[in-house]
Coordinates of C-alpha atoms in Angstrom, one line a residue:
Chain A
M24 CA 119.0 128.4 83.2
N25 CA 117.9 126.9 79.9
V26 CA 114.5 125.2 80.0
I27 CA 114.2 121.7 78.5
Y28 CA 110.5 121.4 77.8
T29 CA 109.3 117.8 77.7
D30 CA 105.8 118.3 79.0
N31 CA 104.0 118.8 75.7
N32 CA 101.0 116.7 76.6
A33 CA 100.3 119.2 79.3
T34 CA 100.7 122.3 77.1
T35 CA 102.9 123.4 74.2
K36 CA 105.0 126.4 73.3
V37 CA 103.0 128.9 71.2
A38 CA 104.8 128.7 67.8
E39 CA 106.4 132.0 66.7
E40 CA 104.6 131.8 63.4
V41 CA 101.3 131.6 65.4
I42 CA 102.2 134.7 67.5
E43 CA 103.1 136.6 64.3
E44 CA 99.7 135.7 62.8
M45 CA 97.8 136.8 65.9
L46 CA 99.6 140.1 66.7
P47 CA 97.7 142.4 64.4
Y48 CA 94.4 141.1 65.8
F49 CA 95.3 142.1 69.3
G50 CA 95.7 145.7 68.1
E51 CA 94.8 147.2 64.8
Y52 CA 92.1 144.7 63.8
Y53 CA 89.8 144.6 66.8
G54 CA 86.6 144.5 64.9
N55 CA 83.7 142.1 65.6
P56 CA 83.6 139.5 62.9
S57 CA 79.8 139.6 62.8
S58 CA 79.6 143.4 62.2
M59 CA 78.0 144.8 59.0
H60 CA 81.0 146.9 58.1
T61 CA 84.2 146.3 56.3
F62 CA 86.3 146.9 59.4
G63 CA 84.7 144.1 61.3
D64 CA 84.4 141.9 58.2
Q65 CA 88.1 141.8 57.6
V66 CA 88.3 139.9 60.9
G67 CA 85.4 137.8 59.8
K68 CA 87.3 136.9 56.6
K69 CA 90.4 135.9 58.7
L70 CA 88.1 133.8 60.9
K71 CA 86.8 132.0 57.9
Q72 CA 90.4 131.3 56.8
A73 CA 91.1 129.9 60.3
R74 CA 88.1 127.7 60.1
Q75 CA 89.2 126.3 56.7
R76 CA 92.7 125.6 58.1
V77 CA 91.3 123.8 61.1
A78 CA 89.0 121.8 58.9
D79 CA 91.9 120.8 56.6
L80 CA 93.9 119.3 59.5
I81 CA 91.2 116.7 60.1
H82 CA 89.9 116.6 56.5
A83 CA 86.5 118.1 57.5
D84 CA 84.3 120.7 55.9
P85 CA 84.7 124.2 57.5
E86 CA 81.0 124.2 58.3
E87 CA 81.6 121.2 60.6
I88 CA 84.0 123.3 62.8
V89 CA 82.6 124.9 65.9
F90 CA 85.1 127.0 67.9
T91 CA 84.9 126.7 71.7
S92 CA 87.0 127.9 74.7
C93 CA 88.9 124.7 75.3
G94 CA 88.9 120.9 75.0
T95 CA 86.8 120.5 78.1
E96 CA 84.1 122.7 76.7
S97 CA 84.2 120.8 73.5
D98 CA 83.8 117.5 75.4
N99 CA 81.0 118.8 77.5
S100 CA 79.2 120.3 74.5
A101 CA 79.4 117.0 72.6
I102 CA 78.0 114.9 75.4
F103 CA 75.2 117.3 76.4
S104 CA 74.2 117.6 72.8
A105 CA 74.0 113.9 72.4
L106 CA 71.8 113.6 75.6
N107 CA 69.5 116.4 74.4
A108 CA 69.2 114.6 71.0
N109 CA 68.3 111.3 72.8
P110 CA 66.2 112.3 75.8
D111 CA 64.8 108.8 76.2
K112 CA 68.2 107.0 76.2
K113 CA 69.9 106.4 79.5
R114 CA 73.1 104.6 78.8
I115 CA 76.4 106.5 78.2
I116 CA 79.6 104.6 77.5
T117 CA 83.3 105.7 77.9
S118 CA 86.5 104.2 79.1
N119 CA 88.1 104.3 82.6
V120 CA 91.3 106.0 81.3
E121 CA 89.7 109.2 79.9
H122 CA 90.7 112.7 80.7
P123 CA 88.8 114.2 83.6
A124 CA 86.8 116.4 81.1
I125 CA 85.0 113.2 80.1
L126 CA 85.5 111.0 83.2
N127 CA 84.2 113.4 85.7
L128 CA 81.4 114.5 83.4
F129 CA 80.2 110.9 83.1
K130 CA 80.4 110.4 86.9
Y131 CA 78.4 113.5 87.3
L132 CA 75.8 112.3 84.9
R133 CA 75.7 108.9 86.7
D134 CA 75.5 110.3 90.2
K135 CA 73.4 113.4 89.8
K136 CA 71.3 112.7 86.7
G137 CA 70.7 109.0 86.9
Y138 CA 72.5 107.9 83.7
D139 CA 73.7 104.3 83.3
A140 CA 77.4 105.1 82.8
V141 CA 79.6 102.3 81.5
F142 CA 83.3 102.6 82.0
V143 CA 85.0 100.1 79.7
P144 CA 88.3 98.8 81.1
V145 CA 91.7 98.6 79.5
D146 CA 94.3 95.8 79.8
E147 CA 97.8 96.0 81.2
K148 CA 99.0 97.7 78.1
G149 CA 96.3 100.3 78.2
C150 CA 94.4 98.8 75.2
L151 CA 90.6 98.9 75.3
D152 CA 88.5 95.8 76.0
L153 CA 86.7 96.0 72.6
D154 CA 84.6 92.9 73.3
M155 CA 83.2 94.5 76.4
L156 CA 82.7 97.8 74.5
Y157 CA 80.7 96.2 71.7
D158 CA 78.7 94.0 74.2
S159 CA 77.7 97.1 76.1
L160 CA 76.1 98.8 73.1
T161 CA 72.3 98.8 73.6
D162 CA 69.3 100.4 72.0
D163 CA 69.2 102.6 75.1
T164 CA 72.7 104.0 74.4
A165 CA 72.8 107.8 73.9
I166 CA 76.5 108.2 73.2
V167 CA 79.9 106.5 73.2
S168 CA 82.8 108.8 73.9
L169 CA 86.4 107.5 73.7
M170 CA 89.7 109.3 73.6
W171 CA 91.7 108.9 70.4
A172 CA 95.0 108.8 72.3
N173 CA 95.8 108.7 76.0
N174 CA 97.4 111.8 77.5
E175 CA 99.5 109.8 80.1
T176 CA 100.7 106.8 78.2
G177 CA 100.1 107.9 74.6
V178 CA 98.3 104.6 73.8
I179 CA 96.1 105.0 70.8
F180 CA 92.6 103.5 70.6
P181 CA 91.4 102.1 67.2
I182 CA 88.9 104.9 66.7
A183 CA 88.2 104.2 63.0
E184 CA 87.1 100.6 63.8
I185 CA 85.2 101.6 66.9
A186 CA 83.4 104.5 65.2
E187 CA 82.2 102.2 62.5
K188 CA 80.8 99.6 64.9
V189 CA 79.2 102.2 67.1
T190 CA 77.6 104.4 64.4
E191 CA 76.3 101.5 62.4
K192 CA 74.0 100.7 65.3
G193 CA 72.7 104.2 65.1
I194 CA 74.5 105.3 68.3
L195 CA 76.3 108.7 68.4
F196 CA 80.1 108.5 68.7
H197 CA 82.4 111.2 70.1
T198 CA 86.1 111.2 70.4
D199 CA 88.4 113.4 72.5
A200 CA 91.3 113.8 70.0
V201 CA 93.0 116.5 72.0
Q202 CA 96.2 114.5 72.4
A203 CA 96.1 112.8 69.0
A204 CA 95.9 116.0 66.9
G205 CA 99.2 117.1 65.5
K206 CA 100.9 113.9 66.5
I207 CA 99.2 111.3 64.3
P208 CA 97.0 111.8 61.2
I209 CA 93.3 112.4 61.8
D210 CA 91.0 112.0 58.9
V211 CA 87.2 112.2 59.5
T212 CA 86.6 110.9 56.0
V213 CA 88.2 107.6 57.1
S214 CA 87.3 107.6 60.8
H215 CA 83.5 108.2 60.8
V216 CA 83.2 109.9 64.1
D217 CA 80.1 112.1 64.7
M218 CA 81.9 114.6 67.0
L219 CA 85.5 115.2 67.8
S220 CA 87.2 117.6 70.3
L221 CA 90.5 119.5 69.8
S222 CA 92.4 121.9 72.0
G223 CA 94.5 124.8 70.8
H224 CA 97.2 124.8 73.4
K225 CA 98.2 121.2 72.8
I226 CA 99.2 122.0 69.2
H227 CA 101.3 125.2 69.6
A228 CA 98.3 127.6 69.7
P229 CA 97.4 129.7 72.8
K230 CA 95.3 128.4 75.7
G231 CA 91.7 129.3 75.8
V232 CA 90.6 128.0 72.4
G233 CA 89.2 124.7 71.4
V234 CA 87.2 123.0 68.6
L235 CA 84.3 120.7 68.3
Y236 CA 83.9 119.0 65.0
V237 CA 80.3 118.2 64.4
K238 CA 79.6 116.0 61.4
K239 CA 77.1 117.3 58.9
G240 CA 73.6 116.0 59.5
I241 CA 74.1 115.4 63.2
K242 CA 71.5 117.1 65.3
F243 CA 73.4 119.5 67.5
Y244 CA 72.1 121.3 70.6
P245 CA 74.3 124.2 71.8
Y246 CA 75.9 124.1 75.2
V247 CA 76.6 127.8 75.5
I248 CA 73.3 129.4 74.5
G249 CA 73.4 133.0 73.3
G250 CA 73.9 134.8 70.0
H251 CA 74.0 133.5 66.5
Q252 CA 77.8 132.9 66.5
E253 CA 79.1 129.6 65.1
K254 CA 75.8 129.3 63.2
G255 CA 73.9 129.2 66.5
R256 CA 76.0 126.3 67.8
R257 CA 78.0 128.2 70.4
G258 CA 77.0 131.6 71.7
G259 CA 79.5 134.3 72.7
T260 CA 81.7 136.6 70.7
E261 CA 84.5 134.6 69.1
N262 CA 88.0 134.6 70.7
T263 CA 89.1 136.0 67.3
V264 CA 92.8 136.3 68.1
S265 CA 93.2 132.8 69.5
I266 CA 91.1 131.3 66.7
I267 CA 93.3 133.0 64.1
G268 CA 96.3 131.6 65.9
L269 CA 94.8 128.2 66.0
G270 CA 94.2 128.3 62.3
R271 CA 97.9 128.9 61.7
A272 CA 98.8 126.3 64.3
C273 CA 96.7 123.7 62.4
E274 CA 98.4 124.5 59.2
L275 CA 101.8 124.1 60.9
A276 CA 100.7 120.9 62.6
A277 CA 99.8 119.4 59.2
Q278 CA 103.3 120.3 57.9
H279 CA 105.0 118.9 61.0
L280 CA 103.1 115.6 61.1
P281 CA 105.8 113.7 59.2
V282 CA 108.5 115.2 61.4
V283 CA 106.7 114.1 64.6
G284 CA 106.2 110.6 63.1
T285 CA 109.9 110.3 62.4
Q286 CA 112.4 112.7 64.1
V287 CA 110.3 113.2 67.3
K288 CA 109.7 109.5 67.5
E289 CA 113.4 108.8 67.1
L290 CA 114.2 111.2 69.9
R291 CA 111.6 109.6 72.2
D292 CA 112.9 106.1 71.3
Y293 CA 116.4 107.3 72.0
L294 CA 115.5 108.7 75.4
Q295 CA 113.6 105.5 76.3
K296 CA 116.5 103.3 75.2
Q297 CA 119.1 105.4 77.2
L298 CA 117.0 105.4 80.4
L299 CA 116.4 101.6 80.1
E300 CA 120.0 100.9 79.5
K301 CA 121.5 103.2 82.2
I302 CA 119.0 102.7 85.0
P303 CA 118.1 99.3 86.5
S304 CA 114.5 98.3 87.4
V305 CA 112.7 100.6 84.9
S306 CA 109.6 99.8 82.9
V307 CA 107.7 101.5 80.1
N308 CA 104.0 101.9 80.6
G309 CA 101.6 101.3 77.7
D310 CA 101.6 99.4 74.5
Q311 CA 104.9 100.4 72.8
A312 CA 103.6 99.4 69.3
I313 CA 100.5 101.7 69.3
R314 CA 101.6 104.8 71.0
L315 CA 101.8 108.5 70.2
P316 CA 105.3 109.1 68.7
N317 CA 106.1 111.8 71.3
T318 CA 105.1 110.2 74.6
L319 CA 107.1 108.2 77.0
S320 CA 105.6 107.0 80.3
I321 CA 108.3 105.3 82.3
G322 CA 108.3 103.9 85.8
F323 CA 111.3 103.8 88.2
D324 CA 110.9 101.2 90.9
A325 CA 111.1 102.2 94.6
V326 CA 111.1 106.0 94.1
E327 CA 108.4 108.5 94.1
G328 CA 107.5 110.7 91.1
E329 CA 107.3 114.1 92.7
S330 CA 110.8 113.8 94.1
I331 CA 112.1 112.9 90.6
L332 CA 110.3 115.9 89.1
L333 CA 111.9 118.3 91.7
M334 CA 115.3 116.9 90.9
L335 CA 114.6 117.4 87.1
D336 CA 113.2 120.9 87.8
K337 CA 116.5 121.9 89.4
E338 CA 118.1 121.3 86.0
G339 CA 115.3 123.2 84.2
I340 CA 113.8 120.0 82.9
C341 CA 110.0 120.0 82.7
A342 CA 108.1 116.7 82.8
S343 CA 105.1 115.2 84.6
S344 CA 104.6 112.4 87.1
G345 CA 102.1 109.6 87.0
S346 CA 101.0 110.0 90.6
A347 CA 98.7 112.8 91.4
C348 CA 100.1 113.2 95.0
T349 CA 97.6 115.9 95.6
S350 CA 95.0 116.4 98.3
G351 CA 96.6 113.6 100.4
S352 CA 95.6 111.0 97.8
L353 CA 98.8 109.2 97.2
D354 CA 97.2 106.9 94.7
P355 CA 98.9 106.8 91.3
S356 CA 96.9 108.2 88.4
H357 CA 93.7 106.6 87.5
V358 CA 95.2 105.6 84.1
L359 CA 98.1 103.6 85.6
M360 CA 95.7 102.1 88.2
A361 CA 93.3 101.1 85.4
M362 CA 96.2 99.4 83.6
K363 CA 97.1 97.6 86.9
V364 CA 100.7 99.0 86.8
P365 CA 102.3 97.6 90.0
F366 CA 102.6 100.2 92.8
K367 CA 106.3 99.8 92.9
S368 CA 106.7 101.5 89.5
A369 CA 103.4 103.4 89.3
H370 CA 104.4 105.8 92.1
G371 CA 107.7 106.4 90.4
T372 CA 106.3 107.0 86.9
I373 CA 107.4 110.0 84.9
R374 CA 105.9 111.2 81.6
F375 CA 108.1 112.8 79.0
S376 CA 106.2 114.3 76.1
L377 CA 108.3 115.7 73.3
S378 CA 107.7 118.1 70.4
H379 CA 109.6 119.0 67.3
Y380 CA 111.4 121.7 69.2
N381 CA 113.3 119.1 71.3
T382 CA 116.9 118.1 70.4
K383 CA 119.1 115.1 71.0
E384 CA 121.3 117.2 73.2
E385 CA 118.3 117.8 75.4
M386 CA 117.7 114.1 75.6
D387 CA 121.3 113.5 76.7
H388 CA 120.9 116.1 79.4
I389 CA 117.8 114.5 80.7
V390 CA 119.5 111.1 80.9
K391 CA 122.6 112.7 82.6
T392 CA 120.2 114.2 85.2
M393 CA 118.0 111.2 85.7
V394 CA 120.8 108.7 86.4
P395 CA 122.1 110.4 89.5
A396 CA 118.7 111.6 90.6
I397 CA 117.3 108.0 90.7
E398 CA 120.5 106.8 92.4
T399 CA 120.1 109.5 95.1
L400 CA 116.5 108.7 95.7
R401 CA 117.0 105.0 95.8
A402 CA 119.9 105.4 98.3
M403 CA 117.3 107.1 100.5
S404 CA 114.5 104.6 99.8
P405 CA 113.7 101.9 102.4
F406 CA 112.6 99.7 99.4
W407 CA 115.9 99.6 97.6
K408 CA 119.0 97.8 98.7
D409 CA 122.1 96.5 97.0
G410 CA 120.9 97.5 93.5
K411 CA 117.4 96.0 93.7
M412 CA 113.9 96.2 95.3
V413 CA 113.5 94.8 98.8
Chain B
M1262 CA 103.4 123.3 91.9
W1263 CA 103.6 123.0 95.6
D1264 CA 104.4 126.1 97.6
Y1265 CA 107.3 124.6 99.6
T1266 CA 109.2 126.7 102.0
D1267 CA 113.0 127.2 101.4
K1268 CA 113.6 125.0 104.4
V1269 CA 111.5 122.1 102.9
K1270 CA 113.4 122.5 99.6
D1271 CA 116.7 122.5 101.5
H1272 CA 115.9 119.4 103.5
F1273 CA 114.8 117.7 100.3
M1274 CA 117.8 118.6 98.3
H1275 CA 120.2 118.2 101.2
P1276 CA 118.6 115.7 103.5
R1277 CA 120.3 115.3 106.9
N1278 CA 121.0 111.9 108.4
V1279 CA 120.1 109.8 105.4
G1280 CA 120.7 106.0 105.3
E1281 CA 120.7 103.0 107.6
L1282 CA 122.2 103.6 111.0
K1283 CA 124.4 100.5 111.5
D1284 CA 124.4 100.4 115.3
A1285 CA 120.8 101.5 115.7
N1286 CA 119.0 100.0 118.7
A1287 CA 115.5 101.2 117.9
I1288 CA 113.7 101.2 114.6
G1289 CA 110.3 102.5 113.6
E1290 CA 108.6 101.8 110.3
T1291 CA 105.5 103.3 108.9
G1292 CA 103.8 103.5 105.5
S1293 CA 104.2 101.1 102.6
L1294 CA 105.0 101.0 98.9
N1295 CA 101.4 100.8 98.1
C1296 CA 100.5 103.9 100.2
G1297 CA 102.9 106.0 98.2
D1298 CA 105.1 106.9 101.1
A1299 CA 107.0 105.2 103.8
L1300 CA 109.6 106.0 106.4
K1301 CA 112.1 103.9 108.3
L1302 CA 113.5 105.7 111.3
F1303 CA 116.7 104.5 113.0
L1304 CA 117.7 105.6 116.5
K1305 CA 120.7 105.0 118.6
V1306 CA 119.7 105.4 122.2
N1307 CA 122.2 105.3 125.2
E1308 CA 121.7 103.9 128.6
N1309 CA 120.1 107.1 129.8
E1310 CA 117.5 106.8 127.2
R1311 CA 119.0 109.7 125.2
I1312 CA 118.9 109.6 121.4
V1313 CA 122.6 110.0 120.5
D1314 CA 122.1 109.5 116.8
A1315 CA 119.2 109.2 114.4
S1316 CA 118.8 108.5 110.7
F1317 CA 116.1 107.8 108.2
M1318 CA 115.2 106.1 104.9
T1319 CA 112.2 107.5 103.1
F1320 CA 110.2 106.7 100.0
G1321 CA 107.9 109.6 99.1
C1322 CA 107.5 113.1 97.9
A1323 CA 109.7 116.1 98.7
S1324 CA 107.8 116.9 101.8
A1325 CA 108.0 113.3 103.1
V1326 CA 111.8 113.4 102.7
A1327 CA 112.0 116.9 104.3
S1328 CA 109.8 115.9 107.2
S1329 CA 111.9 112.8 107.9
S1330 CA 115.1 114.9 107.7
A1331 CA 113.6 117.5 110.0
L1332 CA 112.5 114.9 112.5
T1333 CA 116.0 113.4 112.9
E1334 CA 117.4 116.8 113.5
I1335 CA 114.8 117.7 116.1
I1336 CA 115.1 114.5 118.1
K1337 CA 118.9 114.1 118.2
G1338 CA 120.0 114.8 121.8
M1339 CA 116.6 114.4 123.3
T1340 CA 115.6 111.8 125.8
L1341 CA 112.9 109.3 124.7
D1342 CA 110.4 111.0 127.0
E1343 CA 111.2 114.4 125.4
A1344 CA 111.0 112.9 121.9
A1345 CA 107.7 111.2 122.7
K1346 CA 106.1 114.7 123.1
I1347 CA 107.1 115.8 119.6
T1348 CA 103.9 116.4 117.5
N1349 CA 103.5 116.5 113.8
E1350 CA 102.9 120.2 114.1
D1351 CA 106.4 120.5 115.6
I1352 CA 107.9 118.8 112.5
A1353 CA 105.9 121.1 110.2
D1354 CA 106.8 124.2 112.2
Y1355 CA 110.5 123.2 112.0
L1356 CA 110.2 123.3 108.2
G1357 CA 108.5 126.7 108.2
G1358 CA 105.2 125.0 107.5
L1359 CA 103.9 122.4 105.0
P1360 CA 101.1 122.8 102.4
K1361 CA 98.0 121.5 104.1
E1362 CA 97.7 118.8 101.5
K1363 CA 101.1 117.5 102.7
M1364 CA 100.5 117.5 106.5
H1365 CA 100.3 113.7 106.4
C1366 CA 104.0 113.7 105.7
S1367 CA 104.6 115.1 109.2
V1368 CA 102.1 112.7 110.7
M1369 CA 104.2 109.9 109.2
G1370 CA 107.3 111.2 111.1
K1371 CA 105.4 111.3 114.3
S1372 CA 104.1 107.7 113.7
A1373 CA 107.5 106.3 112.9
L1374 CA 109.0 108.0 116.0
K1375 CA 106.3 106.5 118.2
K1376 CA 107.0 103.0 116.8
A1377 CA 110.8 103.4 117.3
I1378 CA 110.3 104.4 120.9
A1379 CA 108.1 101.4 121.5
D1380 CA 110.6 99.2 119.8
Y1381 CA 113.4 100.4 122.1
R1382 CA 111.3 99.9 125.2
G1383 CA 110.2 96.5 124.0
V1384 CA 106.5 97.4 124.3
Q1385 CA 103.9 96.3 121.8
I1386 CA 101.9 99.1 120.4
M1387 CA 98.4 98.3 121.5
E1388 CA 95.8 97.6 118.8
K1389 CA 94.4 101.0 118.0
P1390 CA 91.3 101.7 120.0
G1391 CA 88.1 102.7 118.2
E1392 CA 86.5 101.7 114.9
M1393 CA 88.6 101.4 111.8
V1394 CA 87.3 103.9 109.3
C1395 CA 89.9 104.0 106.6
E1396 CA 91.2 100.6 105.8
C1397 CA 93.8 101.8 103.2
F1398 CA 95.7 103.9 105.7
E1399 CA 94.4 102.2 108.9
V1400 CA 92.8 105.3 110.5
T1401 CA 90.2 105.0 113.2
D1402 CA 87.3 107.1 114.1
L1403 CA 89.0 108.2 117.3
E1404 CA 92.0 109.5 115.4
I1405 CA 89.8 111.4 113.1
I1406 CA 87.9 112.9 116.0
D1407 CA 91.2 114.0 117.6
A1408 CA 92.5 115.5 114.4
V1409 CA 89.2 117.3 113.7
K1410 CA 89.2 118.8 117.2
A1411 CA 92.9 119.6 117.4
N1412 CA 93.2 121.2 114.0
G1413 CA 89.7 122.5 113.4
L1414 CA 89.2 120.4 110.3
E1415 CA 85.9 120.9 108.5
T1416 CA 85.8 118.8 105.4
T1417 CA 86.7 115.2 104.3
E1418 CA 89.4 116.8 102.2
D1419 CA 90.9 118.4 105.4
V1420 CA 90.9 115.0 107.1
T1421 CA 92.6 113.4 104.0
N1422 CA 95.2 116.1 104.0
Y1423 CA 96.1 115.5 107.7
L1424 CA 95.6 111.7 108.1
K1425 CA 95.5 110.4 104.6
A1426 CA 92.2 108.8 105.6
G1427 CA 90.0 108.6 102.5
G1428 CA 92.8 109.3 100.2
G1429 CA 93.1 105.7 98.9
C1430 CA 90.1 103.9 97.5
G1431 CA 87.7 106.6 98.9
K1432 CA 85.1 104.1 100.1
C1433 CA 85.2 105.6 103.6
L1434 CA 84.6 109.2 102.6
D1435 CA 80.9 109.1 103.6
R1436 CA 81.9 107.6 107.0
I1437 CA 84.5 110.3 107.5
E1438 CA 81.9 113.0 106.8
E1439 CA 79.6 111.4 109.5
V1440 CA 82.5 111.5 112.0
I1441 CA 83.2 115.2 111.2
D1442 CA 79.5 115.9 111.6
S1443 CA 79.3 114.1 114.9
V1444 CA 82.2 116.3 116.2
K1445 CA 80.5 119.4 114.9
A1446 CA 77.2 118.4 116.5
K1447 CA 78.8 118.0 119.9
G1448 CA 80.4 121.4 119.4

């Protein structure tokens, strides 16, 4: 069965060009980039090239790039560094729709370390309450961390504006740009963030590699303490193969940015329009005007997400649901709850996240599968009768 | 992805006895839209209190649909007294087991059945005895104690998996832990 992959906010296909770039470094070129011999140094040179390529994607200087093992490590490193740099400050600020890498870290810091964690709310469209954010900035604030774009809804926060307001008060600002990278332009010379997290596997590089951008002049305290790697900012021998792959992936991402902004967006809009037209009682979650071009979070009244996913899975279609439906917690995701999406559609929310590998034929197949799937599930649902909610 | 048995998948993809039973004379409803799953069970009971037909309508995940489908298959042909003895484990066993995180789906079947039988017999289900612990899913301390004893549950997570208690707002998790500890203390 052909796989139709529309779960790119979860992970992406490793690009063939990336695999090609990495292959020699699995085998022939196994040297340690830090070694004092030509054999190791040829890997070192390749690592340097990768660092340049990553820096170019976000318009940074290569010296500002620290390689990590994943987006979560980048997030953790950024926050702990900020706390170490500001040992007397007790307030930490984020939003209530963050990825668990930030959300659970902030809860841990609040519950176990006594920090005054502020979770700024969002409105029904998933947009941040900026007034509350700015009002909560105090002299006691160690760090503000906000995601650039939301993984579930694709809603984009105004990071340039926020970064300016936060940093002009002398407060450190970190952004989790894991979902934004490769989908919308990121330019650290325009958005003055102090630290920024990226993840390889969201942009067609392999899993197990991430990046933390640390602006020049920011005092940085390493999270993984060890050797001199990454100029002492992250100990541990580099994951050379994946880093080299990530470099190539960043180069490709820069090339594909215009395609994502046009063709991928058109596909997403087409899928959205078709589903809205062909299925009644459907609603789109999140602000449609300021959303990642590849993401569609769409709720189907009176049915449950996992059931929809299994029906899609039968046709080889990969997507995600908006309800966790794990460990007995039947609550819809924290993001949809924070947006006060009504239960009737929150439980039946599906996220389609596209890439430039998707085609119009695939969108048609998704629609063709979704229409009868929703009909079947609604025929079974006690909350659906005669074509509407009861 | 959940490790569903082939039987669960079969009962989800090809559910038995779906839809409203027009001449039902007993109906049991449990769950709600807000909870994330709900089951409406229809029974046709003859003058000898035998279930001659059963059907269901379910809103929920695959295991909720499969558990409902299994329940209707199990109880068809039984007398109400026989059906009343069905436990949630019977429903799970019929399906070759459920992931432990999904055991509450079988509990939902048991609960709808109990309500349908009460509906037929015209008896009011008494207010639940005991102290209400989980307001979201209306679970009492006595129910938690029973589930902990019967299934050897050890953590709040186990309790949530079986009874859903604590799976909503989470405010009662500390109280659930106290209840578990009290059972453990008594041995």
